[in-house]
Coordinates of C-alpha atoms and ligand atoms in Angstrom, one line a residue:
X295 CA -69.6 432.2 75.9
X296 CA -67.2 429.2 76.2
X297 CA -69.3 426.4 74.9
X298 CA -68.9 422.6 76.1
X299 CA -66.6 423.1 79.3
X300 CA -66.3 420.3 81.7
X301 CA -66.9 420.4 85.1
X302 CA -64.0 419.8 87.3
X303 CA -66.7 418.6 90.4
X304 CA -67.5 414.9 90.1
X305 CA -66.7 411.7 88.6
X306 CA -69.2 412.4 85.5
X307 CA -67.1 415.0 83.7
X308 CA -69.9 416.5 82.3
X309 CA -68.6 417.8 79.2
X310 CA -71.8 420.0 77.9
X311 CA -71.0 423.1 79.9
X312 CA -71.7 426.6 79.1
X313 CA -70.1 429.4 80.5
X314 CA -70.6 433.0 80.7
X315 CA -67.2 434.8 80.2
X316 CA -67.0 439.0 80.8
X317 CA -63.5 440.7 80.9
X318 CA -62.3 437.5 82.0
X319 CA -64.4 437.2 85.0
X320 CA -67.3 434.1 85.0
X321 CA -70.8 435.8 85.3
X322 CA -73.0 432.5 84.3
X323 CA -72.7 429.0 83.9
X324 CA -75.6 427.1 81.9
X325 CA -76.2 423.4 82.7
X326 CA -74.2 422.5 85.0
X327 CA -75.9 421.2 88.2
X328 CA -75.4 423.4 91.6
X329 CA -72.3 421.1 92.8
X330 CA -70.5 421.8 89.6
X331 CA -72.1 425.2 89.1
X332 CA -70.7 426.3 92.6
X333 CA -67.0 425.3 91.7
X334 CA -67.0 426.7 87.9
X335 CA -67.9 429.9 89.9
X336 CA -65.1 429.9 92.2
X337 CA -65.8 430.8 95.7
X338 CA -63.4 432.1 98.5
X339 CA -59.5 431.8 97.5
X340 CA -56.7 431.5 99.4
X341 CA -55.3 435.0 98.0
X342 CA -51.2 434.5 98.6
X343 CA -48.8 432.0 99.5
X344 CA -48.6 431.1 102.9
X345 CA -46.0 429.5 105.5
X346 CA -46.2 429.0 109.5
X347 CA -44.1 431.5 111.5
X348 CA -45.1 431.7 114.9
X349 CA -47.3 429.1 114.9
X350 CA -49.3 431.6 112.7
X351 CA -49.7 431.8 108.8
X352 CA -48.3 434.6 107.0
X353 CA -48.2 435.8 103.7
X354 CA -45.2 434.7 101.3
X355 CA -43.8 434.7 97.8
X356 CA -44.2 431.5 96.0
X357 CA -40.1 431.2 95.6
X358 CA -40.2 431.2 99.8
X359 CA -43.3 428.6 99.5
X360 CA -41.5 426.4 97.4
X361 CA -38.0 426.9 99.1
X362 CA -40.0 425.8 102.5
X363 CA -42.3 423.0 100.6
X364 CA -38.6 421.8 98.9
X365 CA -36.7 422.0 102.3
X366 CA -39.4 419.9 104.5
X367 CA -39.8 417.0 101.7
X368 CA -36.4 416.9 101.2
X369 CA -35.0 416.4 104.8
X370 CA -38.1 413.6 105.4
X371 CA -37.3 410.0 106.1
X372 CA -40.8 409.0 104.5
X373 CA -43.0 412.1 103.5
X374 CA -46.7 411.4 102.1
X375 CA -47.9 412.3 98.9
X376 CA -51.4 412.5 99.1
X377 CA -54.5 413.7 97.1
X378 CA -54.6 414.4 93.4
X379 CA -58.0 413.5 92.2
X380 CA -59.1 417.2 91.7
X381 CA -56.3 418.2 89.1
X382 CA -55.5 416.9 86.4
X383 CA -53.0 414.2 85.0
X384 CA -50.3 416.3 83.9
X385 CA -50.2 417.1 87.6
X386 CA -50.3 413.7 88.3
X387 CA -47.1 412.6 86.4
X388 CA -45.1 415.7 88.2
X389 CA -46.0 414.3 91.9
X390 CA -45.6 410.8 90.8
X391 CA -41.8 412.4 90.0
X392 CA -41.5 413.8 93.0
X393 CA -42.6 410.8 95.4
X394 CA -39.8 409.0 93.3
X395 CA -37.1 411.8 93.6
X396 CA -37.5 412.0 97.7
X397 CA -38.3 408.3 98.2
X398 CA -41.7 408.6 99.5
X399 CA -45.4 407.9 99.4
X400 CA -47.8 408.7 96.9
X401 CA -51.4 407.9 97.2
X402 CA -54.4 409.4 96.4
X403 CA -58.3 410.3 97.9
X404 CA -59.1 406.5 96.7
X405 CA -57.3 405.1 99.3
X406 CA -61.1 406.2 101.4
X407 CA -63.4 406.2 98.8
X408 CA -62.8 403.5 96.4
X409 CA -59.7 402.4 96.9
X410 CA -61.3 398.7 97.9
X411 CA -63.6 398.8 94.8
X412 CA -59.7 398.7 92.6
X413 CA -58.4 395.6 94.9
X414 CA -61.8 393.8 94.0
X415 CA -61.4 394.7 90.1
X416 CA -57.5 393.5 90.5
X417 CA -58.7 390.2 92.1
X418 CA -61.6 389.6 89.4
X419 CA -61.6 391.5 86.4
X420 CA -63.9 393.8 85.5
X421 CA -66.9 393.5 83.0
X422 CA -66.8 397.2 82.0
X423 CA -68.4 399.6 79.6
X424 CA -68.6 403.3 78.8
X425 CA -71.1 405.3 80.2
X426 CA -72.4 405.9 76.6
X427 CA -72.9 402.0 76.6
X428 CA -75.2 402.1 78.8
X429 CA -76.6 404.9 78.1
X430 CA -77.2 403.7 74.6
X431 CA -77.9 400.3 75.7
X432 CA -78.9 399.4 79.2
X433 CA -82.2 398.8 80.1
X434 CA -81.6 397.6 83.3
X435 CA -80.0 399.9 85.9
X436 CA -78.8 398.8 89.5
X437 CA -78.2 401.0 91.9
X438 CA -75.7 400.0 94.6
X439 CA -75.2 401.5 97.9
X440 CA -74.9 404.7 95.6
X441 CA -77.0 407.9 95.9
X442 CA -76.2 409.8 92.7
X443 CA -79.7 412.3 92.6
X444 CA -77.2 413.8 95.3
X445 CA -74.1 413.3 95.2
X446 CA -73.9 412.8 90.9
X447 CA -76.7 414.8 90.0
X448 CA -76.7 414.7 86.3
X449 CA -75.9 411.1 86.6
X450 CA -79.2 409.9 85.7
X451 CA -79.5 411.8 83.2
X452 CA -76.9 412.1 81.0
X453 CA -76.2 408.6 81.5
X454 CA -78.4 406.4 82.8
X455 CA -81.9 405.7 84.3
X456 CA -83.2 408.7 82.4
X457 CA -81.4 409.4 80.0
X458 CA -82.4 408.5 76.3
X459 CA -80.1 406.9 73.6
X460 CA -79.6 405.3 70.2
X461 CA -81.4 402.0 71.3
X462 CA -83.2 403.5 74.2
X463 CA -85.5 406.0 73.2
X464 CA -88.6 406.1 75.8
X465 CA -85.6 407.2 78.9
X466 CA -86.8 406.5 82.5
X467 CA -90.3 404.3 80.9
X468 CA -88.1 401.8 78.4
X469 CA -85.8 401.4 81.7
X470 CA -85.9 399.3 84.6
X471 CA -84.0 400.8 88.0
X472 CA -83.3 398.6 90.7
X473 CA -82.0 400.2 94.1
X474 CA -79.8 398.1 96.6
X475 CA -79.0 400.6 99.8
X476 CA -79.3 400.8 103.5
X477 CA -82.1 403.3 103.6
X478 CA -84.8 405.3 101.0
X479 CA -82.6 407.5 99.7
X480 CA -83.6 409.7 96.7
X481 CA -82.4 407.8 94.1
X482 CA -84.6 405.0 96.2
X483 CA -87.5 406.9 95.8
X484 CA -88.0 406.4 92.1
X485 CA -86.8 402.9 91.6
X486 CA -89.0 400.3 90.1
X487 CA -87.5 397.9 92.5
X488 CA -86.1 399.1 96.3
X489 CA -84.1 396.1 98.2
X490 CA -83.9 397.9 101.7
X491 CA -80.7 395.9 103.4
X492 CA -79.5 395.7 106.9
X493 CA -75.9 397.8 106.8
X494 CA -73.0 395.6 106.5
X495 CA -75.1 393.0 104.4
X496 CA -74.1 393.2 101.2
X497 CA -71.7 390.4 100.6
X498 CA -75.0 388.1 102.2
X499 CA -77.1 389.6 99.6
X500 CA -75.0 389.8 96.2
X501 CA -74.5 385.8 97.5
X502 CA -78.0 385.2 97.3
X503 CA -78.7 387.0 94.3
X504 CA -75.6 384.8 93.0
X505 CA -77.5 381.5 94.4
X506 CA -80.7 382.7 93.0
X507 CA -79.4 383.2 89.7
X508 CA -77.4 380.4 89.5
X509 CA -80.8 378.3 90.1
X510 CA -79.6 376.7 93.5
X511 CA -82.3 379.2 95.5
X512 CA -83.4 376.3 97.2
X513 CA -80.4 377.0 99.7
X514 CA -81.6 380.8 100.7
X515 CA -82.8 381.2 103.2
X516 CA -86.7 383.2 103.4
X517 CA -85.4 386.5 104.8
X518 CA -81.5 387.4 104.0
X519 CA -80.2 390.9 105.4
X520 CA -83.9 391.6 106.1
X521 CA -85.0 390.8 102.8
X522 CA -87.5 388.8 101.5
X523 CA -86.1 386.3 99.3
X524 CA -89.3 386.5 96.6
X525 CA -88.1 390.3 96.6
X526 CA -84.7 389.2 95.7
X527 CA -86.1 386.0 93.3
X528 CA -87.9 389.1 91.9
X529 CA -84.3 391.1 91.5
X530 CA -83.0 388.0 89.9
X531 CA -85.7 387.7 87.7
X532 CA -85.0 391.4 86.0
X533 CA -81.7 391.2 86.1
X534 CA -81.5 388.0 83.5
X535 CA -84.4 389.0 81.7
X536 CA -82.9 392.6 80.6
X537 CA -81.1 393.0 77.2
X538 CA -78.4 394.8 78.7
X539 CA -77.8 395.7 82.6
X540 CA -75.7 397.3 84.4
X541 CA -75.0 397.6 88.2
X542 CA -73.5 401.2 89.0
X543 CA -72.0 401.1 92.9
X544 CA -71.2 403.6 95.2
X545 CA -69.1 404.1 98.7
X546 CA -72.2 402.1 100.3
X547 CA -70.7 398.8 99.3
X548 CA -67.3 399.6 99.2
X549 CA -67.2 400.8 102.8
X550 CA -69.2 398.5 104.5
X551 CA -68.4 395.2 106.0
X552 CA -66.8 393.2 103.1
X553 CA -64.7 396.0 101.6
X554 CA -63.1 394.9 98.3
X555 CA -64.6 391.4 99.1
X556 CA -68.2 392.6 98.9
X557 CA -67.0 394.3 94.8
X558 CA -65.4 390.9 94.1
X559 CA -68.4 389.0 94.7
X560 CA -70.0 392.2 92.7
X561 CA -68.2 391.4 90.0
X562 CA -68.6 387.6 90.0
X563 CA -72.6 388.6 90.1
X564 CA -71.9 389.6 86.9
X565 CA -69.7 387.4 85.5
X566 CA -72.9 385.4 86.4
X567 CA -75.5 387.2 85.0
X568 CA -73.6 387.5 81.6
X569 CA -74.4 383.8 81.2
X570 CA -77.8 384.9 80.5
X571 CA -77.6 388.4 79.0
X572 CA -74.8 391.0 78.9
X573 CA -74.2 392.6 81.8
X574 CA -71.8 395.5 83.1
X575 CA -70.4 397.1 86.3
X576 CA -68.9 400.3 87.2
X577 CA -67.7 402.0 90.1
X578 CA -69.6 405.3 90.8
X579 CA -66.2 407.6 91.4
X580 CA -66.4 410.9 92.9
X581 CA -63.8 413.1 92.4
X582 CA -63.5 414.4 88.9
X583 CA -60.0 413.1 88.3
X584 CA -59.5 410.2 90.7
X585 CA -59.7 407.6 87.7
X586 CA -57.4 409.6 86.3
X587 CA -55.0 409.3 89.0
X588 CA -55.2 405.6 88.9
X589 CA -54.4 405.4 85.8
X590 CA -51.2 407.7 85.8
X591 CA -50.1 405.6 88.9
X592 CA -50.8 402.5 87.2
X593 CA -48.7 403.2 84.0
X594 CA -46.1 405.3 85.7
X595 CA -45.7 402.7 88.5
X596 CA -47.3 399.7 88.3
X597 CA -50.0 400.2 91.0
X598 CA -53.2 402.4 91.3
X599 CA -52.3 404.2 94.5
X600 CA -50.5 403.8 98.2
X601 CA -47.1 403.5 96.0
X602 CA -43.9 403.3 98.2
X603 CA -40.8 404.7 96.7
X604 CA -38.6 404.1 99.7
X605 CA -37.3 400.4 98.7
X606 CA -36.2 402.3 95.0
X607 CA -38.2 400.7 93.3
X608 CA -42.4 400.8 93.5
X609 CA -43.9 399.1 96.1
X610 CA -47.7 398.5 96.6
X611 CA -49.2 397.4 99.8
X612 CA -52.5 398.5 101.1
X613 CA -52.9 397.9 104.7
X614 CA -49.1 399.2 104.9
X615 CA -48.1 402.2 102.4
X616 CA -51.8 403.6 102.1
X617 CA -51.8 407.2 103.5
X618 CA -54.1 406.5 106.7
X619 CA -51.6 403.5 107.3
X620 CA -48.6 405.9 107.6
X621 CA -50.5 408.9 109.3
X622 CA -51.9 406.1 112.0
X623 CA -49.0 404.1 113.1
X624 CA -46.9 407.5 113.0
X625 CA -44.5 406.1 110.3
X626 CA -45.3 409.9 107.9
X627 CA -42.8 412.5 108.9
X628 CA -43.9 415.2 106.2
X629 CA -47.3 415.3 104.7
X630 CA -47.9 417.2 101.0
X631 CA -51.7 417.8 100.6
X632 CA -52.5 418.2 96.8
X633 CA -55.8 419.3 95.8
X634 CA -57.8 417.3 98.6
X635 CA -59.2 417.8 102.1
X636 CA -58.0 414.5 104.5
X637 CA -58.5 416.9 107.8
X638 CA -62.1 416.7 106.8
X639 CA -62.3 413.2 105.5
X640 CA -59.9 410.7 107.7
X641 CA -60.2 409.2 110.9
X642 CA -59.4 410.9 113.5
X643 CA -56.2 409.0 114.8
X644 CA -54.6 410.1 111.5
X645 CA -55.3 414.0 111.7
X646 CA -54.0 413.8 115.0
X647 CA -50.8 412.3 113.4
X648 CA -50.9 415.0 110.2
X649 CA -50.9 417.5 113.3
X650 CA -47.8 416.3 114.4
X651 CA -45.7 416.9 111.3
X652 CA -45.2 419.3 108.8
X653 CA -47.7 419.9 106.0
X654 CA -47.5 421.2 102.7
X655 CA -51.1 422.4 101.0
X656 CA -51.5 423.0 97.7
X657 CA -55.2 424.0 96.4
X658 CA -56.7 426.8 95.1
X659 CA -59.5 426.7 98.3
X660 CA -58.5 427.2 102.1
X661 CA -60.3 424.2 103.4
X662 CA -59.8 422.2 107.1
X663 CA -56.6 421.0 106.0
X664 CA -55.1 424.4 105.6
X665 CA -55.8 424.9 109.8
X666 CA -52.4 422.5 109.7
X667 CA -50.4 423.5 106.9
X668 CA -47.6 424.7 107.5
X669 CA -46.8 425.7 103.5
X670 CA -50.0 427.1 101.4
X671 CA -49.3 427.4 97.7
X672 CA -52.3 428.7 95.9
X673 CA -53.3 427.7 92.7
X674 CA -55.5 427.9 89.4
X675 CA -58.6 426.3 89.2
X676 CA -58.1 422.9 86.8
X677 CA -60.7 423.2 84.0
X678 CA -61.5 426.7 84.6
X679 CA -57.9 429.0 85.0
X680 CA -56.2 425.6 83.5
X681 CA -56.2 422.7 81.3
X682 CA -55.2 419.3 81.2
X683 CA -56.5 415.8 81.0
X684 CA -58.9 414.1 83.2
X685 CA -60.3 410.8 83.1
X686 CA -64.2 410.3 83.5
X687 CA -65.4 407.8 85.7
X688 CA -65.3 404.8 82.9
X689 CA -61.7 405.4 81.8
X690 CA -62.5 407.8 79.0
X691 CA -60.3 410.2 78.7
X692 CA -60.7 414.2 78.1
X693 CA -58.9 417.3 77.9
X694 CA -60.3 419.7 80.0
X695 CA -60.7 423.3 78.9
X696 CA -59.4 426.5 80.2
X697 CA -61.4 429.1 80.3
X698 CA -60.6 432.4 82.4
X699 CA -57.1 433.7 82.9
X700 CA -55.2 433.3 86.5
X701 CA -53.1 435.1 88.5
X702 CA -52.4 431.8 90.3
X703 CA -49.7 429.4 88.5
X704 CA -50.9 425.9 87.5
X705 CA -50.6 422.7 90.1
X706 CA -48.5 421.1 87.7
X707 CA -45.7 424.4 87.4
X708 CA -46.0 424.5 91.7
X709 CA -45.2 420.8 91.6
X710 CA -42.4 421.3 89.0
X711 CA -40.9 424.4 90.9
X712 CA -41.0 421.9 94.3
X713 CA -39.0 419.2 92.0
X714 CA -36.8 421.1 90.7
X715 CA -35.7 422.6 94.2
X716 CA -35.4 419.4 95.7
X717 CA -33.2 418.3 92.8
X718 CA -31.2 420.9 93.5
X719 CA -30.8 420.0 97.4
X720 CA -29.6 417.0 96.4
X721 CA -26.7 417.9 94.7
X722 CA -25.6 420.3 97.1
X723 CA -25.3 417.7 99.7
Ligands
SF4_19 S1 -73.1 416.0 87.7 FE1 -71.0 416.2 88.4 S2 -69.8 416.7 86.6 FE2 -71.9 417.0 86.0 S3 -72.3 419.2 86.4 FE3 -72.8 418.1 88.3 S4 -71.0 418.1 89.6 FE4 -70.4 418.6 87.5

């Protein structure tokens, strides 16, 4: 039994996993919830490397794979980078080299998740915590256009609304839980205190809030996003009478109207609030590593993400070198697809453009990307067939555990192999 794995699913790292080990094969995994449970587990591989030869896939050695993945990067005006937030940071470093080596684009999954949420925190600052902080301390949770009882399922507790801590022993009943989201979504469902807001609204109500708290709510208005404003005098009310709160957002407010503008006024909320008590905020991420692919980025470059290595030097400007940017106005002549899925989760102008060019996949799962690939590398499972370091959704850092053998090499040695090969282009031109 390998005692306190993490699980390489979502943004909460959970780091209390138990699993079942027999001749090297998984046959149980103990408290993990199904999400993570499903992916310790493993589920259909992609067996053998893979390239395109008459318009069909066929089975290759990983020296061809990397030969053809080398080959395509190397003769591209401005190849793509993209993915990294399910592996781990040593992989990270390695693609970060390789973006630099062919003059290209990195950039990673937050470019369409919370990508927005980073600009805000660059424009503002963030009062942050750890999620043991509030676990420990808060007795005030908001939830933000964020759904974790699906999409973080231990969220709640392990961390927050129900979990208990040093200075929070009675869980869920010493707690207060306000939920902010376009509809009654689970988490909804067992709030203390539901604001139901129009979609697109959310910069309209943090602004009241902030009017409301700042004692000017003489100037809102009696309904704002179709909310009543006692409901949100009510909100107010919590918020600066709790000991220690903490608003916890999710894609819901980072993707509607607003964008980043809609965190920044998030964050200035707070910077409010801790006039009157303390107060945190932290983005809900999803992908298990995509803080720690910010944080790679931002010591290695500079920048977070959508870093352009074409002017020799980093360059960071979302709106122009952010993945669907390049993809949409055509500008991406070779695509490498790192442990992520954009065929299932971009627009669709930009798939169209990713079918125009040649793709590189490397993942240990055939997913809708791999219909365009025209490279498939296979490889080990991070935090299962493979360790390294991933960064939890507060910034802390952890090493994540390996725990079966592979017969698949690591992200980081594919990456490496791809380096060293175009290294070895270059000096033969
Ligand atoms: S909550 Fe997230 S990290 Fe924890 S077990 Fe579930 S999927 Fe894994």
């Amino acid at each position: 039994m390998a005692e306190d794995v993490l699980c390489p699913f979502c943004g909460c790292l959970c780091d209390d996993i138990k699993v079942e080990v027999e001749n090297d094969q998984i046959v149980g995994v103990k408290r993990a919830c199904k999400l993570g449970s499903s992916k310790i587990r493993g589920h259909e591989r992609t067996k053998a490397p893979m390239v395109r030869k008459d318009e069909e896939l066929v089975e290759t050695s990983y020296e061809e794979a990397y030969d053809r993945a080398a080959k395509i990067l190397k003769d591209a005006k401005r190849p793509l980078l993209y993915g990294w937030c399910s592996t781990v940071c040593e992989t990270h470093k390695k693609g970060i080299l390789l973006a630099e080596e062919v003059g290209g684009v990195i950039d990673s999954t937050a470019t369409v998740c919370h990508g927005p949420s980073i600009i805000g925190i660059e424009e503002k600052g963030l009062a942050g915590s750890t999620l043991g902080q509030i676990k420990n301390r808060a007795d005030l949770i908001v939830f933000w256009g964020a759904n974790p009882a699906e999409a973080h399922p231990r969220h709640t507790l392990r961390y927050s609304s129900n979990s208990t801590g040093m200075f929070t022993p009675d869980g869920r009943k010493g707690r207060k839980v306000i939920v902010v989201d376009v509809r009654e979504t689970r988490t909804a469902k067992n709030a203390d205190k539901f604001l139901l807001i129009k979609p697109g609204t959310d910069y309209e109500v943090i602004s009241a809030l902030r009017m409301i708290v700042a004692g000017k709510g003489e100037i809102v208005p009696e309904k704002v996003a179709g909310v009543a404003k006692s409901d949100l005098e009510e909100a107010a009310e919590m918020m600066k009478a709790a000991r220690f709160g903490a608003i916890l957002f999710g894609l819901g407010m980072t993707h509607s109207r607003g964008r980043y503008k809609n965190v920044d006024n998030a964050l200035s909320l707070v910077a409010d609030l801790n006039g009157f008590t303390k107060f945190v905020v932290m983005a809900m991420r999803g992908h298990y590593n995509v803080a720690g692919f910010g944080q790679v980025c931002a010591w290695e470059t500079g920048f977070p993400m959508s870093v352009d290595f074409s002017r020799g030097a980093p360059y960071f400007n979302p709106g122009e070198t952010a993945a669907c940017d390049l993809l949409a106005k055509r500008e991406a002549d070779a695509m490498m697809v790192v442990a992520a899925d954009p065929v299932s989760n971009f627009p669709r102008a930009t798939v169209e453009g990713m079918a125009e060019i040649p793709v590189i996949q490397i993942d240990p799962f055939p997913n809708p990307t791999t219909l365009l690939a025209d490279v498939v590398i296979p490889s080990a499972v991070c935090g299962v067939e493979a360790e390294g370091t991933a960064y939890r959704m507060d910034g802390l850092s952890l090493r994540m555990k390996k725990v079966v053998d592979s017969p698949y090499p690591t992200d980081e040695a594919i990456i490496q192999n791809i380096l060293d090969r175009v290294r070895r282009l270059g000096d033969d031109n």
